[in-house]
Short mmCIF file of C-alpha atoms in Angstrom, two decimals:
data_model
loop_
_atom_site.label_atom_id
_atom_site.label_comp_id
_atom_site.label_asym_id
_atom_site.label_seq_id
_atom_site.Cartn_x
_atom_site.Cartn_y
_atom_site.Cartn_z
CA MET N 1112 5.84 -25.98 2.36
CA CYS N 1113 2.14 -25.63 2.61
CA GLY N 1114 -0.14 -28.06 1.69
CA ARG N 1115 -3.30 -28.17 3.25
CA PHE N 1116 -5.78 -25.35 4.37
CA THR N 1117 -9.11 -24.58 4.76
CA ILE N 1118 -11.89 -22.17 3.71
CA THR N 1119 -15.37 -22.71 5.39
CA ASP N 1120 -16.47 -18.87 5.73
CA PRO N 1121 -20.19 -18.66 3.93
CA LEU N 1122 -20.11 -17.79 -0.13
CA ASP N 1123 -21.65 -14.61 0.68
CA SER N 1124 -18.89 -13.38 3.26
CA ILE N 1125 -16.15 -14.04 0.49
CA LEU N 1126 -17.97 -12.44 -2.07
CA ASP N 1127 -17.57 -9.39 0.56
CA ARG N 1128 -14.51 -9.61 1.60
CA TYR N 1129 -13.09 -9.31 -2.35
CA TYR N 1130 -15.45 -7.12 -3.63
CA ALA N 1131 -15.69 -10.15 -6.05
CA SER N 1132 -18.66 -11.70 -8.46
CA ILE N 1133 -18.87 -15.46 -9.29
CA ALA N 1134 -16.99 -16.89 -12.00
CA ASP N 1135 -19.10 -18.53 -14.52
CA GLY N 1136 -19.87 -22.87 -13.69
CA PHE N 1137 -18.13 -21.85 -9.63
CA GLU N 1138 -19.80 -23.70 -7.32
CA TYR N 1139 -18.63 -23.16 -3.83
CA LYS N 1140 -18.96 -25.39 -0.98
CA PRO N 1141 -17.11 -25.35 2.53
CA ASN N 1142 -13.88 -27.53 2.61
CA TYR N 1143 -12.03 -27.94 5.84
CA ASN N 1144 -9.12 -30.05 4.30
CA ALA N 1145 -7.92 -28.36 0.98
CA ALA N 1146 -5.34 -30.65 -0.48
CA PRO N 1147 -2.94 -30.47 -3.60
CA MET N 1148 -4.93 -31.40 -6.87
CA GLN N 1149 -8.46 -30.39 -5.84
CA TYR N 1150 -9.78 -27.60 -7.23
CA ILE N 1151 -9.84 -24.65 -4.87
CA PRO N 1152 -11.56 -21.59 -4.61
CA THR N 1153 -9.52 -18.79 -5.99
CA ILE N 1154 -9.27 -14.49 -6.74
CA ILE N 1155 -8.45 -13.43 -9.86
CA GLY N 1156 -8.73 -9.78 -10.71
CA SER N 1157 -10.60 -8.98 -14.34
CA LYS N 1158 -11.28 -5.61 -16.33
CA ASN N 1159 -14.87 -6.61 -14.70
CA GLY N 1160 -13.74 -6.77 -11.11
CA ASN N 1161 -12.71 -9.51 -8.98
CA ARG N 1162 -13.54 -12.64 -9.55
CA LEU N 1163 -14.01 -15.58 -7.70
CA GLY N 1164 -13.65 -19.22 -9.44
CA ALA N 1165 -12.08 -22.42 -8.81
CA LEU N 1166 -8.36 -23.46 -9.98
CA ARG N 1167 -6.58 -26.84 -9.56
CA TRP N 1168 -4.16 -26.57 -7.16
CA GLY N 1169 -0.63 -27.95 -8.55
CA LEU N 1170 0.77 -25.33 -11.20
CA VAL N 1171 0.85 -26.98 -14.76
CA PRO N 1172 2.85 -24.73 -16.91
CA THR N 1173 1.82 -24.18 -20.30
CA TRP N 1174 5.05 -25.60 -21.78
CA ALA N 1175 4.36 -28.79 -19.75
CA LYS N 1176 4.06 -32.33 -21.45
CA ASP N 1177 1.60 -33.67 -19.50
CA ASP N 1178 -0.25 -32.13 -16.58
CA LYS N 1179 1.37 -34.94 -13.50
CA ILE N 1180 4.03 -32.45 -13.31
CA GLY N 1181 1.20 -30.31 -10.99
CA ASN N 1182 1.75 -32.70 -8.48
CA LYS N 1183 5.13 -31.00 -7.68
CA MET N 1184 4.46 -27.57 -7.83
CA ILE N 1185 2.01 -26.85 -5.31
CA ASN N 1186 4.31 -24.18 -4.13
CA ALA N 1187 6.47 -21.97 -5.46
CA ARG N 1188 9.23 -20.47 -3.03
CA SER N 1189 9.47 -16.67 -2.57
CA GLU N 1190 13.19 -16.13 -2.99
CA THR N 1191 13.55 -17.79 -6.69
CA LEU N 1192 10.25 -16.31 -8.18
CA ALA N 1193 12.09 -14.76 -10.27
CA GLU N 1194 14.77 -17.21 -11.81
CA LYS N 1195 12.50 -20.21 -11.90
CA PRO N 1196 11.00 -20.78 -15.91
CA SER N 1197 7.94 -22.29 -14.39
CA PHE N 1198 7.42 -18.75 -12.26
CA LYS N 1199 8.97 -15.77 -13.63
CA ARG N 1200 6.39 -15.20 -16.65
CA LEU N 1201 3.62 -15.39 -13.95
CA ILE N 1202 4.82 -12.98 -11.24
CA SER N 1203 4.02 -10.02 -14.14
CA SER N 1204 0.63 -11.09 -15.04
CA LYS N 1205 -1.01 -14.00 -13.70
CA ARG N 1206 -1.11 -13.77 -9.97
CA CYS N 1207 -4.02 -14.93 -8.07
CA ILE N 1208 -5.17 -15.07 -3.86
CA ILE N 1209 -6.39 -18.27 -2.46
CA PRO N 1210 -8.77 -17.21 0.47
CA THR N 1211 -8.70 -18.87 3.53
CA ASN N 1212 -9.23 -19.08 7.05
CA GLY N 1213 -7.04 -21.23 8.45
CA PHE N 1214 -3.71 -23.37 7.03
CA TYR N 1215 -2.41 -26.77 8.62
CA GLU N 1216 1.44 -27.75 8.93
CA TRP N 1217 2.80 -30.66 10.76
CA LYS N 1218 5.10 -29.99 13.99
CA LYS N 1219 7.76 -32.55 14.30
CA GLU N 1220 8.59 -33.38 17.70
CA GLU N 1221 10.57 -36.52 18.87
CA SER N 1222 9.55 -39.61 16.79
CA THR N 1223 5.90 -37.64 16.53
CA LYS N 1224 4.54 -34.94 14.25
CA ARG N 1225 1.66 -33.12 15.82
CA PRO N 1226 -0.91 -31.53 12.98
CA MET N 1227 -1.16 -27.42 14.03
CA ARG N 1228 -3.94 -25.40 12.75
CA ILE N 1229 -2.75 -21.76 12.05
CA LEU N 1230 -5.39 -18.63 11.57
CA MET N 1231 -5.75 -15.29 12.73
CA LYS N 1232 -6.77 -14.32 15.86
CA ASP N 1233 -9.72 -12.78 15.34
CA ASP N 1234 -10.91 -15.84 12.85
CA SER N 1235 -11.09 -14.10 10.26
CA ILE N 1236 -10.85 -14.72 6.32
CA PHE N 1237 -7.33 -14.06 4.77
CA SER N 1238 -5.08 -13.88 2.06
CA LEU N 1239 -2.80 -16.29 0.45
CA ALA N 1240 -0.45 -14.94 -2.54
CA GLY N 1241 -1.01 -17.54 -5.64
CA LEU N 1242 0.13 -17.69 -9.16
CA TYR N 1243 -2.00 -19.60 -12.09
CA ASP N 1244 -1.40 -20.93 -15.69
CA THR N 1245 -3.59 -22.68 -18.35
CA TRP N 1246 -2.21 -25.69 -19.96
CA THR N 1247 -3.91 -27.11 -22.97
CA ASP N 1248 -3.34 -30.72 -23.77
CA PRO N 1249 -3.14 -32.28 -27.03
CA ASP N 1250 -6.78 -32.56 -27.61
CA GLY N 1251 -7.33 -28.74 -27.14
CA ASN N 1252 -8.86 -29.17 -23.77
CA ARG N 1253 -7.75 -26.12 -21.40
CA LEU N 1254 -6.73 -26.72 -17.98
CA SER N 1255 -6.09 -24.07 -15.20
CA THR N 1256 -3.87 -24.55 -12.28
CA CYS N 1257 -2.41 -22.41 -9.44
CA THR N 1258 0.21 -22.65 -6.91
CA ILE N 1259 0.86 -20.99 -3.55
CA ILE N 1260 4.00 -19.11 -2.78
CA THR N 1261 5.90 -19.68 0.34
CA THR N 1262 8.39 -17.77 2.34
CA GLU N 1263 11.05 -17.89 5.65
CA PRO N 1264 8.74 -18.40 8.57
CA ASN N 1265 7.75 -15.63 11.11
CA SER N 1266 8.63 -16.29 14.86
CA LEU N 1267 4.67 -18.05 15.61
CA MET N 1268 5.57 -20.48 12.35
CA GLU N 1269 9.20 -21.27 12.78
CA VAL N 1270 8.77 -23.43 16.05
CA ILE N 1271 6.22 -25.10 14.03
CA HIS N 1272 7.96 -25.43 10.50
CA ASN N 1273 10.47 -23.65 8.46
CA ARG N 1274 8.60 -22.26 5.57
CA MET N 1275 5.06 -20.49 5.66
CA PRO N 1276 2.43 -19.48 2.81
CA VAL N 1277 2.62 -15.61 2.08
CA ILE N 1278 0.18 -13.92 3.67
CA LEU N 1279 -0.81 -10.49 1.47
CA ARG N 1280 -1.58 -7.59 3.68
CA PRO N 1281 -4.93 -6.38 3.06
CA GLU N 1282 -3.42 -3.00 2.14
CA ASP N 1283 -1.68 -4.80 -0.66
CA GLU N 1284 -4.48 -7.31 -2.04
CA ALA N 1285 -5.41 -4.68 -4.56
CA GLU N 1286 -2.26 -4.03 -6.36
CA TRP N 1287 -1.44 -7.91 -6.38
CA LEU N 1288 -4.29 -8.17 -8.09
CA GLY N 1289 -4.27 -5.74 -10.53
CA ARG N 1290 -4.19 -6.26 -13.97
CA ASP N 1291 -1.98 -3.47 -14.96
CA ASN N 1292 0.58 -4.00 -12.44
CA ASP N 1293 3.88 -5.13 -13.74
CA ASP N 1294 6.08 -3.94 -11.50
CA VAL N 1295 7.77 -6.97 -10.43
CA GLN N 1296 10.09 -5.77 -7.48
CA SER N 1297 7.32 -3.88 -6.26
CA LEU N 1298 5.34 -7.34 -6.36
CA LEU N 1299 8.25 -9.35 -4.75
CA GLY N 1300 7.89 -7.01 -2.08
CA PHE N 1301 5.05 -8.27 -0.98
CA LEU N 1302 6.44 -11.47 -0.25
CA LYS N 1303 7.47 -11.56 2.80
CA PRO N 1304 6.42 -13.27 6.45
CA TYR N 1305 3.06 -11.81 8.10
CA GLN N 1306 3.06 -10.49 11.46
CA ALA N 1307 3.02 -13.20 13.61
CA SER N 1308 1.40 -11.23 16.51
CA GLU N 1309 -1.71 -11.26 14.45
CA MET N 1310 -1.68 -14.98 14.54
CA ARG N 1311 -2.39 -18.42 16.51
CA ALA N 1312 -1.89 -21.68 16.58
CA TYR N 1313 -3.37 -24.69 18.03
CA GLU N 1314 -3.33 -28.49 17.52
CA VAL N 1315 -5.75 -30.67 15.68
CA PRO N 1316 -7.01 -33.95 15.29
CA LYS N 1317 -4.88 -36.26 13.39
CA GLU N 1318 -7.43 -37.36 11.14
CA VAL N 1319 -6.47 -34.47 9.35
CA GLY N 1320 -3.66 -36.15 7.90
CA ASN N 1321 -5.88 -37.98 5.53
CA VAL N 1322 -7.26 -36.32 2.39
CA ARG N 1323 -10.52 -37.90 2.36
CA ASN N 1324 -11.53 -36.71 5.76
CA ASN N 1325 -13.04 -34.04 5.36
CA TYR N 1326 -15.53 -32.29 7.93
CA GLU N 1327 -16.04 -29.41 10.79
CA GLU N 1328 -14.20 -32.14 13.39
CA LEU N 1329 -11.34 -31.05 11.84
CA LEU N 1330 -10.97 -27.83 13.27
CA LYS N 1331 -11.39 -29.12 16.98
CA GLU N 1332 -8.96 -27.38 19.37
CA LEU N 1333 -6.99 -30.30 21.23
CA ASN N 1334 -5.44 -29.53 24.83
#
């Protein structure tokens, strides 16, 4: 699964990276420990270009009875996207990108778990593939949420965890966000492990395990 990540780049850098404008009401601040059920920065394509806004992490489908289901739907397996009722209708029309500069995973070693941060070798922003949906409660209030798609691990990740988030290649991002692209088979082809040779991983302080901790020292490389 993918359950924590960072996005700490300046706002202008994110906007430039995705040729995006800011959605109404969006306020950005660096997040050193983004966690499920938080509102996270998200890129969505629109007829007026890419928009950077916020979606709550943990998908709540339109048909859900309440929003508590979001706790269980922070990730969507790429292998079964086209089969699951919660996701199969979203792949053709409600795709998003979660910009990040690193994600966390816990590496099991005997009786301990070591928190690791996984990122690009050049520390650049990269794109996690996501889906989104909007749910309306009985009072008519709308809640927009998202999920991060996961896939099999690459050679870097397989010694850390048995899953990894889908990282889109830069050349595939425009098609993923494209509002007029509903070719499901083509889109599913993007959902594969990212090239391990472009990535690196290092151990970080155990304090990252507490979602209340959110500060720059969490990025410190140990050993």
